[in-house]
mmCIF file of C-alpha atoms in Angstrom:
data_model
loop_
_atom_site.group_PDB
_atom_site.id
_atom_site.type_symbol
_atom_site.label_atom_id
_atom_site.label_comp_id
_atom_site.label_asym_id
_atom_site.label_seq_id
_atom_site.Cartn_x
_atom_site.Cartn_y
_atom_site.Cartn_z
ATOM 1 C CA UNK A 1 89.533 91.086 83.761
ATOM 2 C CA UNK A 2 86.056 92.368 85.091
ATOM 3 C CA UNK A 3 84.516 95.421 84.814
ATOM 4 C CA UNK A 4 81.742 96.628 86.480
ATOM 5 C CA UNK A 5 79.970 100.081 86.738
ATOM 6 C CA UNK A 6 81.520 102.257 88.871
ATOM 7 C CA UNK A 7 78.454 103.802 90.398
ATOM 8 C CA UNK A 8 76.765 100.298 91.244
ATOM 9 C CA UNK A 9 80.196 98.422 91.788
ATOM 10 C CA UNK A 10 81.222 99.754 95.499
ATOM 11 C CA UNK A 11 79.371 99.241 99.048
ATOM 12 C CA UNK A 12 79.385 102.603 101.081
ATOM 13 C CA UNK A 13 82.839 103.108 103.020
ATOM 14 C CA UNK A 14 83.544 103.417 106.809
ATOM 15 C CA UNK A 15 84.724 106.776 108.116
ATOM 16 C CA UNK A 16 83.995 110.137 109.137
ATOM 17 C CA UNK A 17 81.887 112.391 106.475
ATOM 18 C CA UNK A 18 81.004 115.789 106.548
ATOM 19 C CA UNK A 19 77.024 115.833 107.078
ATOM 20 C CA UNK A 20 76.797 119.991 107.732
ATOM 21 C CA UNK A 21 78.563 122.960 109.141
ATOM 22 C CA UNK A 22 77.751 124.199 112.608
ATOM 23 C CA UNK A 23 76.402 127.708 111.449
ATOM 24 C CA UNK A 24 73.655 126.201 109.589
ATOM 25 C CA UNK A 25 71.768 124.460 112.539
ATOM 26 C CA UNK A 26 70.067 126.810 115.226
ATOM 27 C CA UNK A 27 69.662 125.663 118.749
ATOM 28 C CA UNK A 28 66.570 123.510 119.185
ATOM 29 C CA UNK A 29 66.071 122.398 115.577
ATOM 30 C CA UNK A 30 65.793 119.574 113.386
ATOM 31 C CA UNK A 31 66.681 118.793 109.634
ATOM 32 C CA UNK A 32 66.118 116.258 107.394
ATOM 33 C CA UNK A 33 68.947 115.020 105.595
ATOM 34 C CA UNK A 34 69.843 111.929 103.580
ATOM 35 C CA UNK A 35 72.980 110.099 103.554
ATOM 36 C CA UNK A 36 74.907 106.761 103.452
ATOM 37 C CA UNK A 37 71.379 105.446 101.556
ATOM 38 C CA UNK A 38 69.434 106.315 104.655
ATOM 39 C CA UNK A 39 66.810 109.088 105.957
ATOM 40 C CA UNK A 40 68.174 111.143 108.768
ATOM 41 C CA UNK A 41 67.686 113.795 110.924
ATOM 42 C CA UNK A 42 70.393 116.502 112.333
ATOM 43 C CA UNK A 43 69.249 117.618 115.661
ATOM 44 C CA UNK A 44 70.714 120.685 117.617
ATOM 45 C CA UNK A 45 69.653 121.094 121.419
ATOM 46 C CA UNK A 46 69.571 123.912 123.526
ATOM 47 C CA UNK A 47 72.838 123.382 124.865
ATOM 48 C CA UNK A 48 74.170 123.247 121.445
ATOM 49 C CA UNK A 49 74.970 119.929 120.815
ATOM 50 C CA UNK A 50 74.435 118.337 117.165
ATOM 51 C CA UNK A 51 73.585 114.697 116.524
ATOM 52 C CA UNK A 52 72.756 112.865 113.764
ATOM 53 C CA UNK A 53 70.049 109.974 114.443
ATOM 54 C CA UNK A 54 67.583 108.000 112.002
ATOM 55 C CA UNK A 55 64.965 109.768 111.062
ATOM 56 C CA UNK A 56 61.762 107.424 111.246
ATOM 57 C CA UNK A 57 60.222 107.046 114.958
ATOM 58 C CA UNK A 58 60.429 102.886 115.890
ATOM 59 C CA UNK A 59 56.815 103.828 116.856
ATOM 60 C CA UNK A 60 54.401 104.262 113.591
ATOM 61 C CA UNK A 61 57.212 105.582 111.433
ATOM 62 C CA UNK A 62 56.944 109.365 111.372
ATOM 63 C CA UNK A 63 59.782 111.450 110.173
ATOM 64 C CA UNK A 64 61.520 113.184 112.645
ATOM 65 C CA UNK A 65 62.950 115.859 110.507
ATOM 66 C CA UNK A 66 59.609 117.048 108.966
ATOM 67 C CA UNK A 67 57.383 118.420 111.758
ATOM 68 C CA UNK A 68 59.351 116.996 114.571
ATOM 69 C CA UNK A 69 60.652 119.542 117.083
ATOM 70 C CA UNK A 70 63.865 119.662 119.806
ATOM 71 C CA UNK A 71 63.079 120.691 123.290
ATOM 72 C CA UNK A 72 65.792 120.978 125.686
ATOM 73 C CA UNK A 73 68.119 117.909 124.948
ATOM 74 C CA UNK A 74 65.247 115.784 123.354
ATOM 75 C CA UNK A 75 63.768 115.609 120.133
ATOM 76 C CA UNK A 76 59.848 114.685 119.849
ATOM 77 C CA UNK A 77 58.301 112.755 116.930
ATOM 78 C CA UNK A 78 55.539 114.974 115.519
ATOM 79 C CA UNK A 79 53.159 111.952 115.265
ATOM 80 C CA UNK A 80 52.644 111.104 119.069
ATOM 81 C CA UNK A 81 54.707 112.972 120.939
ATOM 82 C CA UNK A 82 57.547 109.989 121.577
ATOM 83 C CA UNK A 83 60.796 111.631 122.835
ATOM 84 C CA UNK A 84 64.230 110.649 122.132
ATOM 85 C CA UNK A 85 67.363 111.637 123.909
ATOM 86 C CA UNK A 86 70.604 112.258 121.535
ATOM 87 C CA UNK A 87 71.996 108.604 122.448
ATOM 88 C CA UNK A 88 68.594 107.533 120.759
ATOM 89 C CA UNK A 89 66.918 106.016 123.456
ATOM 90 C CA UNK A 90 63.042 106.846 124.055
ATOM 91 C CA UNK A 91 63.103 109.084 127.322
ATOM 92 C CA UNK A 92 59.350 109.621 127.734
ATOM 93 C CA UNK A 93 56.030 108.780 125.761
ATOM 94 C CA UNK A 94 53.291 111.327 127.084
ATOM 95 C CA UNK A 95 50.300 108.588 127.103
ATOM 96 C CA UNK A 96 52.151 105.842 128.588
ATOM 97 C CA UNK A 97 53.492 104.054 131.965
ATOM 98 C CA UNK A 98 56.245 102.074 130.422
ATOM 99 C CA UNK A 99 58.797 102.339 127.417
ATOM 100 C CA UNK A 100 58.941 99.692 125.180
ATOM 101 C CA UNK A 101 62.683 98.282 125.158
ATOM 102 C CA UNK A 102 63.107 98.630 121.161
ATOM 103 C CA UNK A 103 61.799 102.301 121.443
ATOM 104 C CA UNK A 104 65.360 103.518 119.784
ATOM 105 C CA UNK A 105 66.726 105.217 116.889
ATOM 106 C CA UNK A 106 69.872 104.572 115.866
ATOM 107 C CA UNK A 107 72.227 107.411 117.005
ATOM 108 C CA UNK A 108 75.587 107.971 114.610
ATOM 109 C CA UNK A 109 78.979 109.027 116.382
ATOM 110 C CA UNK A 110 78.587 112.852 115.630
ATOM 111 C CA UNK A 111 81.560 115.308 115.785
ATOM 112 C CA UNK A 112 81.712 119.223 115.685
ATOM 113 C CA UNK A 113 85.479 120.172 115.083
ATOM 114 C CA UNK A 114 86.383 123.708 113.439
ATOM 115 C CA UNK A 115 82.780 124.526 112.644
ATOM 116 C CA UNK A 116 82.058 121.105 110.271
ATOM 117 C CA UNK A 117 79.755 118.259 111.428
ATOM 118 C CA UNK A 118 81.029 114.798 110.897
ATOM 119 C CA UNK A 119 79.109 111.960 111.064
ATOM 120 C CA UNK A 120 80.953 108.179 111.648
ATOM 121 C CA UNK A 121 79.166 105.746 109.131
ATOM 122 C CA UNK A 122 79.835 101.795 109.554
ATOM 123 C CA UNK A 123 77.889 99.670 107.980
ATOM 124 C CA UNK A 124 77.743 97.257 111.115
ATOM 125 C CA UNK A 125 77.766 100.131 113.716
ATOM 126 C CA UNK A 126 81.102 99.671 114.509
ATOM 127 C CA UNK A 127 82.413 102.373 116.887
ATOM 128 C CA UNK A 128 84.799 105.135 115.642
ATOM 129 C CA UNK A 129 88.604 103.588 114.905
ATOM 130 C CA UNK A 130 90.067 107.496 114.376
ATOM 131 C CA UNK A 131 88.920 110.788 114.726
ATOM 132 C CA UNK A 132 88.057 113.736 112.267
ATOM 133 C CA UNK A 133 91.097 115.953 111.233
ATOM 134 C CA UNK A 134 91.750 119.198 112.623
ATOM 135 C CA UNK A 135 92.424 121.883 110.594
ATOM 136 C CA UNK A 136 94.060 125.019 112.513
ATOM 137 C CA UNK A 137 93.320 127.145 109.974
ATOM 138 C CA UNK A 138 89.615 127.362 110.284
ATOM 139 C CA UNK A 139 90.361 128.869 113.617
ATOM 140 C CA UNK A 140 93.044 131.522 112.727
ATOM 141 C CA UNK A 141 91.740 135.086 112.236
ATOM 142 C CA UNK A 142 94.720 135.238 109.690
ATOM 143 C CA UNK A 143 92.684 132.986 107.118
ATOM 144 C CA UNK A 144 89.390 134.016 105.237
ATOM 145 C CA UNK A 145 85.734 132.192 106.207
ATOM 146 C CA UNK A 146 85.011 129.246 104.378
ATOM 147 C CA UNK A 147 83.491 129.752 101.084
ATOM 148 C CA UNK A 148 81.417 126.658 99.564
ATOM 149 C CA UNK A 149 80.711 125.092 95.961
ATOM 150 C CA UNK A 150 78.687 121.960 95.818
ATOM 151 C CA UNK A 151 77.901 118.970 93.434
ATOM 152 C CA UNK A 152 75.789 116.345 93.202
ATOM 153 C CA UNK A 153 78.158 113.426 91.808
ATOM 154 C CA UNK A 154 77.166 110.351 90.212
ATOM 155 C CA UNK A 155 80.175 108.276 91.307
ATOM 156 C CA UNK A 156 81.791 106.974 94.683
ATOM 157 C CA UNK A 157 84.318 107.917 96.999
ATOM 158 C CA UNK A 158 87.003 106.060 95.663
ATOM 159 C CA UNK A 159 86.845 107.060 92.613
ATOM 160 C CA UNK A 160 87.330 110.514 93.657
ATOM 161 C CA UNK A 161 90.329 110.163 96.268
ATOM 162 C CA UNK A 162 91.832 107.684 93.535
ATOM 163 C CA UNK A 163 92.740 110.902 91.539
ATOM 164 C CA UNK A 164 95.239 111.783 93.453
ATOM 165 C CA UNK A 165 97.324 108.745 92.697
ATOM 166 C CA UNK A 166 97.079 109.358 89.423
ATOM 167 C CA UNK A 167 99.383 112.021 87.936
ATOM 168 C CA UNK A 168 99.405 111.248 84.631
ATOM 169 C CA UNK A 169 95.900 112.247 84.124
ATOM 170 C CA UNK A 170 96.457 116.011 85.361
ATOM 171 C CA UNK A 171 97.908 116.830 81.545
ATOM 172 C CA UNK A 172 95.376 115.189 79.601
ATOM 173 C CA UNK A 173 92.321 116.269 81.511
ATOM 174 C CA UNK A 174 93.149 119.579 83.054
ATOM 175 C CA UNK A 175 96.149 120.820 80.722
ATOM 176 C CA UNK A 176 98.950 120.638 83.062
ATOM 177 C CA UNK A 177 102.680 120.887 81.793
ATOM 178 C CA UNK A 178 105.014 119.078 83.086
ATOM 179 C CA UNK A 179 105.591 118.604 87.047
ATOM 180 C CA UNK A 180 107.539 117.321 89.542
ATOM 181 C CA UNK A 181 106.891 113.701 90.985
ATOM 182 C CA UNK A 182 104.999 113.733 93.976
ATOM 183 C CA UNK A 183 105.862 112.156 97.249
ATOM 184 C CA UNK A 184 103.387 109.979 98.458
ATOM 185 C CA UNK A 185 102.910 107.989 101.790
ATOM 186 C CA UNK A 186 100.232 105.848 103.011
ATOM 187 C CA UNK A 187 99.852 105.966 107.296
ATOM 188 C CA UNK A 188 96.918 103.716 108.481
ATOM 189 C CA UNK A 189 93.813 105.957 107.963
ATOM 190 C CA UNK A 190 95.720 109.177 106.249
ATOM 191 C CA UNK A 191 97.453 109.301 102.861
ATOM 192 C CA UNK A 192 99.563 112.334 101.752
ATOM 193 C CA UNK A 193 100.926 113.765 98.792
ATOM 194 C CA UNK A 194 103.205 116.503 98.768
ATOM 195 C CA UNK A 195 104.108 118.105 95.478
ATOM 196 C CA UNK A 196 107.020 120.701 95.826
ATOM 197 C CA UNK A 197 108.139 123.206 93.090
ATOM 198 C CA UNK A 198 110.351 126.041 92.056
ATOM 199 C CA UNK A 199 109.504 128.230 88.842
ATOM 200 C CA UNK A 200 111.458 131.089 87.459
ATOM 201 C CA UNK A 201 109.168 134.691 87.532
ATOM 202 C CA UNK A 202 109.814 137.208 85.012
ATOM 203 C CA UNK A 203 111.190 140.019 87.826
ATOM 204 C CA UNK A 204 114.202 137.097 88.195
ATOM 205 C CA UNK A 205 113.093 135.785 91.416
ATOM 206 C CA UNK A 206 112.206 132.054 91.435
ATOM 207 C CA UNK A 207 108.601 131.235 93.184
ATOM 208 C CA UNK A 208 108.533 128.205 95.401
ATOM 209 C CA UNK A 209 105.754 126.119 96.282
ATOM 210 C CA UNK A 210 104.517 123.524 98.346
ATOM 211 C CA UNK A 211 101.279 121.337 97.489
ATOM 212 C CA UNK A 212 100.306 118.914 100.038
ATOM 213 C CA UNK A 213 97.031 116.676 99.441
ATOM 214 C CA UNK A 214 96.233 114.554 102.912
ATOM 215 C CA UNK A 215 93.023 112.056 102.623
ATOM 216 C CA UNK A 216 91.372 110.942 105.939
ATOM 217 C CA UNK A 217 89.668 108.033 104.729
ATOM 218 C CA UNK A 218 87.903 108.241 101.545
ATOM 219 C CA UNK A 219 85.725 111.202 102.674
ATOM 220 C CA UNK A 220 87.778 114.119 103.557
ATOM 221 C CA UNK A 221 90.705 115.677 101.087
ATOM 222 C CA UNK A 222 92.266 118.483 102.570
ATOM 223 C CA UNK A 223 94.927 120.498 100.009
ATOM 224 C CA UNK A 224 97.045 123.074 101.640
ATOM 225 C CA UNK A 225 99.474 125.126 98.930
ATOM 226 C CA UNK A 226 101.945 127.051 101.163
ATOM 227 C CA UNK A 227 104.763 129.542 99.850
ATOM 228 C CA UNK A 228 104.247 132.347 97.909
ATOM 229 C CA UNK A 229 100.886 131.733 98.137
ATOM 230 C CA UNK A 230 98.779 130.389 101.520
ATOM 231 C CA UNK A 231 95.557 128.484 100.244
ATOM 232 C CA UNK A 232 93.159 125.815 101.613
ATOM 233 C CA UNK A 233 90.536 123.388 100.347
ATOM 234 C CA UNK A 234 88.670 121.388 102.347
ATOM 235 C CA UNK A 235 86.975 118.892 99.943
ATOM 236 C CA UNK A 236 84.442 116.438 101.540
ATOM 237 C CA UNK A 237 82.364 113.527 99.658
ATOM 238 C CA UNK A 238 79.730 112.352 101.554
ATOM 239 C CA UNK A 239 77.759 109.546 100.346
ATOM 240 C CA UNK A 240 74.160 110.208 99.564
ATOM 241 C CA UNK A 241 73.747 106.351 98.713
ATOM 242 C CA UNK A 242 75.764 103.736 96.590
ATOM 243 C CA UNK A 243 75.515 105.756 93.615
ATOM 244 C CA UNK A 244 75.583 109.638 94.526
ATOM 245 C CA UNK A 245 78.182 111.753 96.395
ATOM 246 C CA UNK A 246 77.322 115.144 97.665
ATOM 247 C CA UNK A 247 80.762 117.105 97.081
ATOM 248 C CA UNK A 248 81.873 120.039 98.647
ATOM 249 C CA UNK A 249 84.950 122.197 98.273
ATOM 250 C CA UNK A 250 85.392 124.493 101.397
ATOM 251 C CA UNK A 251 87.922 127.193 100.396
ATOM 252 C CA UNK A 252 89.858 129.749 102.431
ATOM 253 C CA UNK A 253 93.154 131.768 101.631
ATOM 254 C CA UNK A 254 95.765 133.681 104.099
ATOM 255 C CA UNK A 255 94.461 137.433 104.531
ATOM 256 C CA UNK A 256 97.567 137.805 106.515
ATOM 257 C CA UNK A 257 99.098 137.520 102.812
ATOM 258 C CA UNK A 258 97.017 139.843 101.537
ATOM 259 C CA UNK A 259 94.761 137.201 99.861
ATOM 260 C CA UNK A 260 91.245 137.366 99.351
ATOM 261 C CA UNK A 261 88.785 134.665 98.179
ATOM 262 C CA UNK A 262 87.058 137.182 95.947
ATOM 263 C CA UNK A 263 89.425 138.990 93.861
ATOM 264 C CA UNK A 264 93.071 138.770 92.630
ATOM 265 C CA UNK A 265 95.235 135.612 93.432
ATOM 266 C CA UNK A 266 92.792 133.962 96.076
ATOM 267 C CA UNK A 267 89.894 134.162 93.650
ATOM 268 C CA UNK A 268 91.962 133.002 90.348
ATOM 269 C CA UNK A 269 92.875 130.001 92.914
ATOM 270 C CA UNK A 270 89.384 128.932 93.958
ATOM 271 C CA UNK A 271 88.221 129.587 90.036
ATOM 272 C CA UNK A 272 91.149 127.303 88.906
ATOM 273 C CA UNK A 273 89.925 124.675 91.583
ATOM 274 C CA UNK A 274 86.411 124.317 90.473
ATOM 275 C CA UNK A 275 87.474 124.319 86.840
ATOM 276 C CA UNK A 276 89.315 120.929 87.258
ATOM 277 C CA UNK A 277 86.793 119.717 89.538
ATOM 278 C CA UNK A 278 84.164 119.831 86.756
ATOM 279 C CA UNK A 279 86.600 118.602 84.045
ATOM 280 C CA UNK A 280 86.935 115.432 86.231
ATOM 281 C CA UNK A 281 83.048 114.781 86.820
ATOM 282 C CA UNK A 282 81.737 113.622 83.266
ATOM 283 C CA UNK A 283 84.674 111.135 83.503
ATOM 284 C CA UNK A 284 83.865 109.808 86.996
ATOM 285 C CA UNK A 285 80.059 109.678 85.966
ATOM 286 C CA UNK A 286 80.613 107.570 82.730
ATOM 287 C CA UNK A 287 83.511 105.465 83.391
ATOM 288 C CA UNK A 288 83.789 101.674 84.979
ATOM 289 C CA UNK A 289 86.225 100.168 87.620
ATOM 290 C CA UNK A 290 88.458 98.284 85.985
ATOM 291 C CA UNK A 291 89.968 95.485 88.118
ATOM 292 C CA UNK A 292 92.938 94.462 87.831
ATOM 293 C CA UNK A 293 93.835 97.517 85.992
ATOM 294 C CA UNK A 294 96.083 97.563 82.930
ATOM 295 C CA UNK A 295 98.982 99.794 83.840
ATOM 296 C CA UNK A 296 102.180 101.211 82.342
ATOM 297 C CA UNK A 297 105.291 102.491 84.010
ATOM 298 C CA UNK A 298 104.209 105.966 83.983
ATOM 299 C CA UNK A 299 101.150 105.694 86.016
ATOM 300 C CA UNK A 300 101.287 106.640 89.887
ATOM 301 C CA UNK A 301 100.661 104.646 92.791
ATOM 302 C CA UNK A 302 97.387 103.097 91.766
ATOM 303 C CA UNK A 303 97.778 99.473 93.031
ATOM 304 C CA UNK A 304 99.007 100.797 96.490
ATOM 305 C CA UNK A 305 96.212 103.311 96.795
ATOM 306 C CA UNK A 306 93.788 100.320 96.008
ATOM 307 C CA UNK A 307 95.351 98.321 98.682
ATOM 308 C CA UNK A 308 95.198 101.396 101.280
ATOM 309 C CA UNK A 309 91.579 102.307 100.480
ATOM 310 C CA UNK A 310 90.474 98.498 101.241
ATOM 311 C CA UNK A 311 90.367 98.971 104.973
ATOM 312 C CA UNK A 312 87.502 101.438 104.472
ATOM 313 C CA UNK A 313 85.304 98.323 103.599
ATOM 314 C CA UNK A 314 83.475 96.387 106.336
ATOM 315 C CA UNK A 315 82.552 93.549 103.795
ATOM 316 C CA UNK A 316 84.152 92.512 100.474
ATOM 317 C CA UNK A 317 86.507 95.675 99.467
ATOM 318 C CA UNK A 318 86.270 96.412 95.350
#
């Protein structure tokens, strides 16, 4: 059996990752960000396109996110005024007649859907093999605007996603009682866990619920609670580098059911989700990745999960 620290064992996986939210970016603006172990810049053009690009100008290395500007559909280097299109190609050098063929920036495939800015990461630059998830609730007026909570966690994407395949930890870590076994399926880049429950209430009625967790790759886990309470959590975990995750929980509740994120059951649900996350964090930050693990008959489909996860590593999987 071999063990290795969780924060150093994994390469950064391939897939779509949240790099921002549309409302955060004004038109004709540029913002520095650091993801995937790289210095990057998020540019928004006059037409509204948002694009993730490598940050350093290939000329003499200036950072386009610090002093660079976006004019029209191009981003301009603050050092010598070289201008690049959103595909990364240099379009203009103000004092030159010829543009060098290697005057390009890496341009990451970028999508905006349901107000979330997604970027595709592949260590070898391979094109996307699937699309970011659609989240119809975010365009539905019956649902509240997203409320965000953020953590920087010293762990890797796979450790966070694996929790869904580990029902035994919910009792020990989170204090849950016995609960129905989830139905778990693996389908291409998606992994889904569904738990159905019926609980007797004090008024003699029965409360029914359905909790669905769907992972889209190792970067996005969407939680939907339906039944008596309709609630949504968009969990997005973006690698800052090989040791740190920028983790966000983005919450919405169904206003048509009378729920609100700042009071009553909606507020309590959000608080409980944050509580559980913060119980997991010290475990992730101090554990090692055991492979192969010593499992018992009460454990969940951890091996199946790990086999599914190997598809997101371009080189040697963990």
